[in-house]
Coordinates of C-alpha atoms and ligand atoms in Angstrom, one line a residue:
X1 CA -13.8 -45.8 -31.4
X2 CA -11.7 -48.6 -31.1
X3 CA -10.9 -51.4 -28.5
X4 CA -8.3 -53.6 -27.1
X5 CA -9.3 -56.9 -26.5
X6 CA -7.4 -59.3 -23.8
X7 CA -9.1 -62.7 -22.7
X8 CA -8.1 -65.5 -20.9
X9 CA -4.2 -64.3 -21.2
X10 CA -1.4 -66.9 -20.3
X11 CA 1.8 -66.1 -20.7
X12 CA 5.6 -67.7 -19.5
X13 CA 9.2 -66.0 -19.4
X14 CA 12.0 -68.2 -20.7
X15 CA 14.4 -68.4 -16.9
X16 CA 17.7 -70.6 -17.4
X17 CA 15.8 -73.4 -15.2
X18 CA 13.5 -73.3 -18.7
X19 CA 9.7 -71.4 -19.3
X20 CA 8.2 -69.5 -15.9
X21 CA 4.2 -69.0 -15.9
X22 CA 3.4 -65.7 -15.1
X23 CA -0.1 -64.7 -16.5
X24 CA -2.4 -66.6 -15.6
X25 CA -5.7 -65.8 -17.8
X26 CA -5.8 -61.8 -18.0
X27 CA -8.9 -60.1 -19.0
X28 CA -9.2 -56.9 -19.5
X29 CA -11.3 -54.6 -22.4
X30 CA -9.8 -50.9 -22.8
X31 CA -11.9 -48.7 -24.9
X32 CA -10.9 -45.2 -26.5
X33 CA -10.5 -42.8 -24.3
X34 CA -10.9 -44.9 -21.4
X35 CA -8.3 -44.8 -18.9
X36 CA -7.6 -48.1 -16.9
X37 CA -5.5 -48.4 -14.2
X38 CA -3.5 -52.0 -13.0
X39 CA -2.2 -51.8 -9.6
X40 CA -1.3 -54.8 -8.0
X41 CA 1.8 -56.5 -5.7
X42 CA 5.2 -56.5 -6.5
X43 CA 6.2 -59.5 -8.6
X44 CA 2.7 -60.3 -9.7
X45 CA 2.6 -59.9 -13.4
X46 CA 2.2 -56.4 -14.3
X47 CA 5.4 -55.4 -15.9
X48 CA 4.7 -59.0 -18.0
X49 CA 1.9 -58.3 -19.1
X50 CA 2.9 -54.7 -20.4
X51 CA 5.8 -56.9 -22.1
X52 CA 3.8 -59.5 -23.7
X53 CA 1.2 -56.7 -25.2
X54 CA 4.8 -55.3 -26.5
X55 CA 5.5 -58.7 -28.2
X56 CA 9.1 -59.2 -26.5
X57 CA 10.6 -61.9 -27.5
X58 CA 11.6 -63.4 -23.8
X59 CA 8.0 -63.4 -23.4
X60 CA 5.9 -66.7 -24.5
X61 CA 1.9 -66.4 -24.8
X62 CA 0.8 -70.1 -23.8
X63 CA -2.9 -69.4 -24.6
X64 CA -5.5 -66.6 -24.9
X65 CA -6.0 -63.4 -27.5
X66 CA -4.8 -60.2 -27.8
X67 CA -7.3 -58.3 -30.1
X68 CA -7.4 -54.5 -31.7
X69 CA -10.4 -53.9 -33.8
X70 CA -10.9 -57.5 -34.1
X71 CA -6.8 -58.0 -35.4
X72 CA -5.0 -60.1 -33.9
X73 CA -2.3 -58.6 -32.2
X74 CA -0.6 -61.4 -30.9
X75 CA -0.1 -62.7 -34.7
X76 CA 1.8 -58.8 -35.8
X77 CA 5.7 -58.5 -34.8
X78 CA 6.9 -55.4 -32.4
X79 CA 6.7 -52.7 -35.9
X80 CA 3.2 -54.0 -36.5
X81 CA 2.3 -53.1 -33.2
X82 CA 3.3 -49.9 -32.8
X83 CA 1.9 -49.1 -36.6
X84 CA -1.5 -50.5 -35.1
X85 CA -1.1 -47.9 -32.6
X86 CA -0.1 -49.6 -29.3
X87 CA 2.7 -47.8 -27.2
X88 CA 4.6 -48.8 -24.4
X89 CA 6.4 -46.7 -21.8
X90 CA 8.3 -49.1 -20.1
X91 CA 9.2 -49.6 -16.2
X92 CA 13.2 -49.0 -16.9
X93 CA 13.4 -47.6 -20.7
X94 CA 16.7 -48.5 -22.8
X95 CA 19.0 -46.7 -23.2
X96 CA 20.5 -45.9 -26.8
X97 CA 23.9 -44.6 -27.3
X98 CA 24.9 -43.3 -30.6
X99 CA 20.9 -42.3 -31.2
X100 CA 19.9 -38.5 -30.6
X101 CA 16.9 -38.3 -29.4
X102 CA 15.7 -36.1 -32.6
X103 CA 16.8 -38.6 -34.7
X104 CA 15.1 -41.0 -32.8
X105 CA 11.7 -39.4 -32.4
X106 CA 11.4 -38.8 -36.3
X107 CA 12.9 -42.3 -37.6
X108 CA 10.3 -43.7 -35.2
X109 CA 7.3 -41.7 -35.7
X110 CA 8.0 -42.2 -40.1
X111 CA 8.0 -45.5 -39.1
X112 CA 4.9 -45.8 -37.0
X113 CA 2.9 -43.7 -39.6
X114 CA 4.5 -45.1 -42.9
X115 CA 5.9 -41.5 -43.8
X116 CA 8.7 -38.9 -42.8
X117 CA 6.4 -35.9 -41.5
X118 CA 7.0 -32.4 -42.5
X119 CA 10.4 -30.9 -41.4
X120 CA 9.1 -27.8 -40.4
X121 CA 5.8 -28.5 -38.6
X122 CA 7.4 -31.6 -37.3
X123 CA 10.3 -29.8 -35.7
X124 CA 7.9 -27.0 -34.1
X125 CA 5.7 -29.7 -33.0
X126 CA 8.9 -31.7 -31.3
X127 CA 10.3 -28.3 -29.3
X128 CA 6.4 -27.4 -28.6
X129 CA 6.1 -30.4 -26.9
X130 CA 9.3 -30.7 -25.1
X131 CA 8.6 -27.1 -23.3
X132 CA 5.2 -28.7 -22.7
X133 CA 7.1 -31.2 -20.7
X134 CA 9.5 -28.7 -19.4
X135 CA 12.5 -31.2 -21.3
X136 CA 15.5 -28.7 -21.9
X137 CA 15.9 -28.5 -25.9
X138 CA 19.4 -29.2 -25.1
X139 CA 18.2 -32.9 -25.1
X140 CA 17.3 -33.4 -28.5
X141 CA 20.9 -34.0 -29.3
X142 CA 22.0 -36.3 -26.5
X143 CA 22.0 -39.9 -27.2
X144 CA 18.2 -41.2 -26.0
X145 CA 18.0 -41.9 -22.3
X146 CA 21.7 -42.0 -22.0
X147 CA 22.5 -40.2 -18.6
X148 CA 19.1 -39.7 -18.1
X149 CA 17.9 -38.9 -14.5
X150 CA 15.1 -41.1 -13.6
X151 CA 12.6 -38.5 -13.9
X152 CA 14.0 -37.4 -17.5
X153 CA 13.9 -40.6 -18.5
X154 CA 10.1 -41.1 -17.9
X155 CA 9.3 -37.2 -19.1
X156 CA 11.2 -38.5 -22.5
X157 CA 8.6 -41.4 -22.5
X158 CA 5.5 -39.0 -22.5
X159 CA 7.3 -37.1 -25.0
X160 CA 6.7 -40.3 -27.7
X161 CA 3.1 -40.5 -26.0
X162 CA 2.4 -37.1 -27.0
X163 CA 4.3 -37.0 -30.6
X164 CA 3.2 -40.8 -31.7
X165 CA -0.4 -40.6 -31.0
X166 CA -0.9 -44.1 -30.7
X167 CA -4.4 -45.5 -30.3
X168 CA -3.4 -47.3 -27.2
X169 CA -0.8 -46.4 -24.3
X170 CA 0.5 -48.5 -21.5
X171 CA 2.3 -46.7 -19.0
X172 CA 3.8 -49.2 -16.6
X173 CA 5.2 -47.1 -13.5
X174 CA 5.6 -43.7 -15.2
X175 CA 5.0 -42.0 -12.2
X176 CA 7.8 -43.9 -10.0
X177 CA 10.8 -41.6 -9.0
X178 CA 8.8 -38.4 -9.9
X179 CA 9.4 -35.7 -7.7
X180 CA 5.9 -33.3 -7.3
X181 CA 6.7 -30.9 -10.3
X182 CA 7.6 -34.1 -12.4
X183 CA 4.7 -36.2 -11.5
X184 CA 2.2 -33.0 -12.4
X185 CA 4.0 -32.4 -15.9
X186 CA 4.0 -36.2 -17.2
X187 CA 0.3 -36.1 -15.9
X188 CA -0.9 -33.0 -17.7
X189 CA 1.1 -35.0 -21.0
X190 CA -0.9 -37.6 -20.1
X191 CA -4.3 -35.4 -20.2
X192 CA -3.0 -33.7 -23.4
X193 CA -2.8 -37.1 -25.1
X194 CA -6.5 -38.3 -24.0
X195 CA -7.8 -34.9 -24.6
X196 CA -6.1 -34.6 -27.9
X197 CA -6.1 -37.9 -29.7
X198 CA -8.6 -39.8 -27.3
X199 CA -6.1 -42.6 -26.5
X200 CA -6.8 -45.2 -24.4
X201 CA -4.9 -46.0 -21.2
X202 CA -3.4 -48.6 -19.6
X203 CA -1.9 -46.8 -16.0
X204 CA 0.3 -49.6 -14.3
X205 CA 0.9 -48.0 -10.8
X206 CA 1.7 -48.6 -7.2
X207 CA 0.7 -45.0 -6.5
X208 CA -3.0 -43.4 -5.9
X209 CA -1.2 -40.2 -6.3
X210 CA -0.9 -39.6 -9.8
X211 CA -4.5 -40.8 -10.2
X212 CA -5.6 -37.9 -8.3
X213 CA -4.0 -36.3 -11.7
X214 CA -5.2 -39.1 -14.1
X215 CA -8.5 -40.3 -13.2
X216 CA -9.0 -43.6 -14.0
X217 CA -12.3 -44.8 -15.2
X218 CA -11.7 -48.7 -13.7
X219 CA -9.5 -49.8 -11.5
X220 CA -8.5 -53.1 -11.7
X221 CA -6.1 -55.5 -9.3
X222 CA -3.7 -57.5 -10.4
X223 CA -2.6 -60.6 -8.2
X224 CA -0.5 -63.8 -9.3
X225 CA -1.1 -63.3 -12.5
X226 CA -4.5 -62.2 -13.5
X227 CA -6.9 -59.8 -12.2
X228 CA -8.2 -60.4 -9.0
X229 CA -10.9 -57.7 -8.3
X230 CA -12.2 -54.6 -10.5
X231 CA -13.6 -51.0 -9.2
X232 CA -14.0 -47.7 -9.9
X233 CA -11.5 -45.0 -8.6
X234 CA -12.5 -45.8 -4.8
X235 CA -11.0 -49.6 -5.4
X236 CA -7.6 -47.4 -5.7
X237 CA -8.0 -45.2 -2.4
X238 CA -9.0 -48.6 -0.5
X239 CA -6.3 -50.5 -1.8
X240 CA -3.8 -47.5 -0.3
X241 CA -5.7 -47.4 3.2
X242 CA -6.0 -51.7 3.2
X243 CA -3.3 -53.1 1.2
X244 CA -3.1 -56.4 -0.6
X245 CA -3.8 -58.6 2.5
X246 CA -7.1 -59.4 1.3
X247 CA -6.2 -60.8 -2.1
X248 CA -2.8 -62.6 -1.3
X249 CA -4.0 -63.7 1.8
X250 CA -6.1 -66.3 0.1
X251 CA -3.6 -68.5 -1.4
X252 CA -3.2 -66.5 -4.0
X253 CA 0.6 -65.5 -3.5
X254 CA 3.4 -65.9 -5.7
X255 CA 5.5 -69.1 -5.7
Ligands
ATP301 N1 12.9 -62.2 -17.8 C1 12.5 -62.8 -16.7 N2 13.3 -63.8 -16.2 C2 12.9 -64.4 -15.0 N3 11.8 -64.1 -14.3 C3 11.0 -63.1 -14.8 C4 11.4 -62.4 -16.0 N4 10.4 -61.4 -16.2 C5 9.6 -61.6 -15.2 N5 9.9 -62.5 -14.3 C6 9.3 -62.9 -13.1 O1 7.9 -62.8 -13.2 C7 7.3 -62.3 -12.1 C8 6.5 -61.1 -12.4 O2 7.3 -60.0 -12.8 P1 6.8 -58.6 -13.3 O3 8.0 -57.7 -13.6 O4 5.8 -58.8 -14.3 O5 6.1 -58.1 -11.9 P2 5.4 -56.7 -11.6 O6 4.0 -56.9 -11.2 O7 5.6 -55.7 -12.7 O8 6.3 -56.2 -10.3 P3 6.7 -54.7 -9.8 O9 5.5 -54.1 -9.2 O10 7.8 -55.0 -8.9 O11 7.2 -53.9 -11.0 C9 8.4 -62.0 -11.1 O12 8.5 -63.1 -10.2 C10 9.6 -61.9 -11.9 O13 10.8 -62.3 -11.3
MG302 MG1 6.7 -54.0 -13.0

């Protein structure tokens, strides 16, 4: 069983007109096989946060802690990270020419567990999972996300979900530009990976459709910077039938 820790979060975003504060004190405790969900307003900090648990550079933690197991996350560089088990599958993922996605999967998964894994069971687990995801094999060799449909590119992050087994995932908008088939595929990867490796979850969404696939055990909502009101599932079917008038309405808007 372990847990991530965030209290009292600040964090700024180095903007040509100098450091922006975006976080305003996040807390937020994700267990093992706990599944979280963020949802929140556009602008207000989501994506950020995702970033800052990431350790991108553009990103500047002003004050609070970031803890897994007690270490101090906040204190390890990006490798660290991800060898501590956090994973992020980001909003608009990169795109690497000149890297296959095979080669990419297997430099990155010796790297996150400290050795080269098995060619053989590696490469049946790789193809075993892509049909899983229903990603043509044909992929493998195309440079990663290059020329990737929007919905390829996010079935390609659940792909590293499944194969890196990290201790912690945070999916920020995996579900956006998913047709039906698509957004029923990357859920079931999603269930695989709690079911398999009891992973905790992170679910940034604007969507209470794919947590009618992914049931989140809290619900929490994020506004200017922090969160602004936690719930169980219902919080998520309330906030599609009501909106975000209630939170922003109180001053609590964006700059
Ligand atoms: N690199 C950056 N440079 C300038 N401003 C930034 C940067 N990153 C984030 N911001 C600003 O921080 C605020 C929060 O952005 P963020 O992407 O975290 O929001 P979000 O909650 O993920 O929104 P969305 O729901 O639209 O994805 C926005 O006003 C955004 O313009
Ligand atoms: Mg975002």
């Amino acid at each position: 069983m372990s847990t991530l820790e965030i209290r009292d979060l600040h964090v700024s975003v180095d903007t040509k007109e100098g450091p922006k504060q975006i976080l305003r004190g996040v807390d937020l405790t994700i267990g093992s096989g706990e599944t979280h969900a963020i949802m929140g307003p556009n602008g207000s900090g989501k994506s950020t946060l995702a970033s800052a648990l990431a350790g991108h550079p553009k990103y500047q933690v002003t004050s609070g802690t970031v803890t897994l197991d007690g270490a101090d996350v906040l204190a390890m560089s990006v490798d660290e990270r991800a060898r501590a088990g956090l994973f992020l599958a980001m909003q608009y993922p990169v795109e690497v020419p000149g890297v296959s996605v095979a080669n990419f999967l297997r430099t990155a998964k010796t790297a996150i567990t400290g050795e080269a894994p098995k060619l053989r069971t590696w490469g049946k687990e790789v193809k075993g999972a892509m049909e899983n995801l229903r990603i043509d094999s044909a992929f493998a060799e195309r440079s990663v996300n290059e020329g990737f449909s929007g919905g390829e590119k996010k079935r390609h992050e659940i792909l590293q979900l499944e194969l890196f087994k990290p201790r912690f995932a945070i999916l920020d908008e995996t579900d956006s530009g998913l047709d039906v088939d698509a957004l029923r595929v990357v859920s079931e990867g999603v269930n695989r990976a709690k079911a398999s490796t009891d992973v905790g979850v992170l679910l940034i969404t604007h969507y209470t459709r794919i947590l009618r696939y992914i049931t989140p055990d809290f619900v929490h909502v994020f506004v200017d910077g922090r969160v602004a009101e936690e719930g169980g599932p219902e919080l998520a079917e309330r906030l599609e039938a009501e909106g975000y008038d209630r939170f922003v309405g109180t001053g609590a808007t964006m700059a």
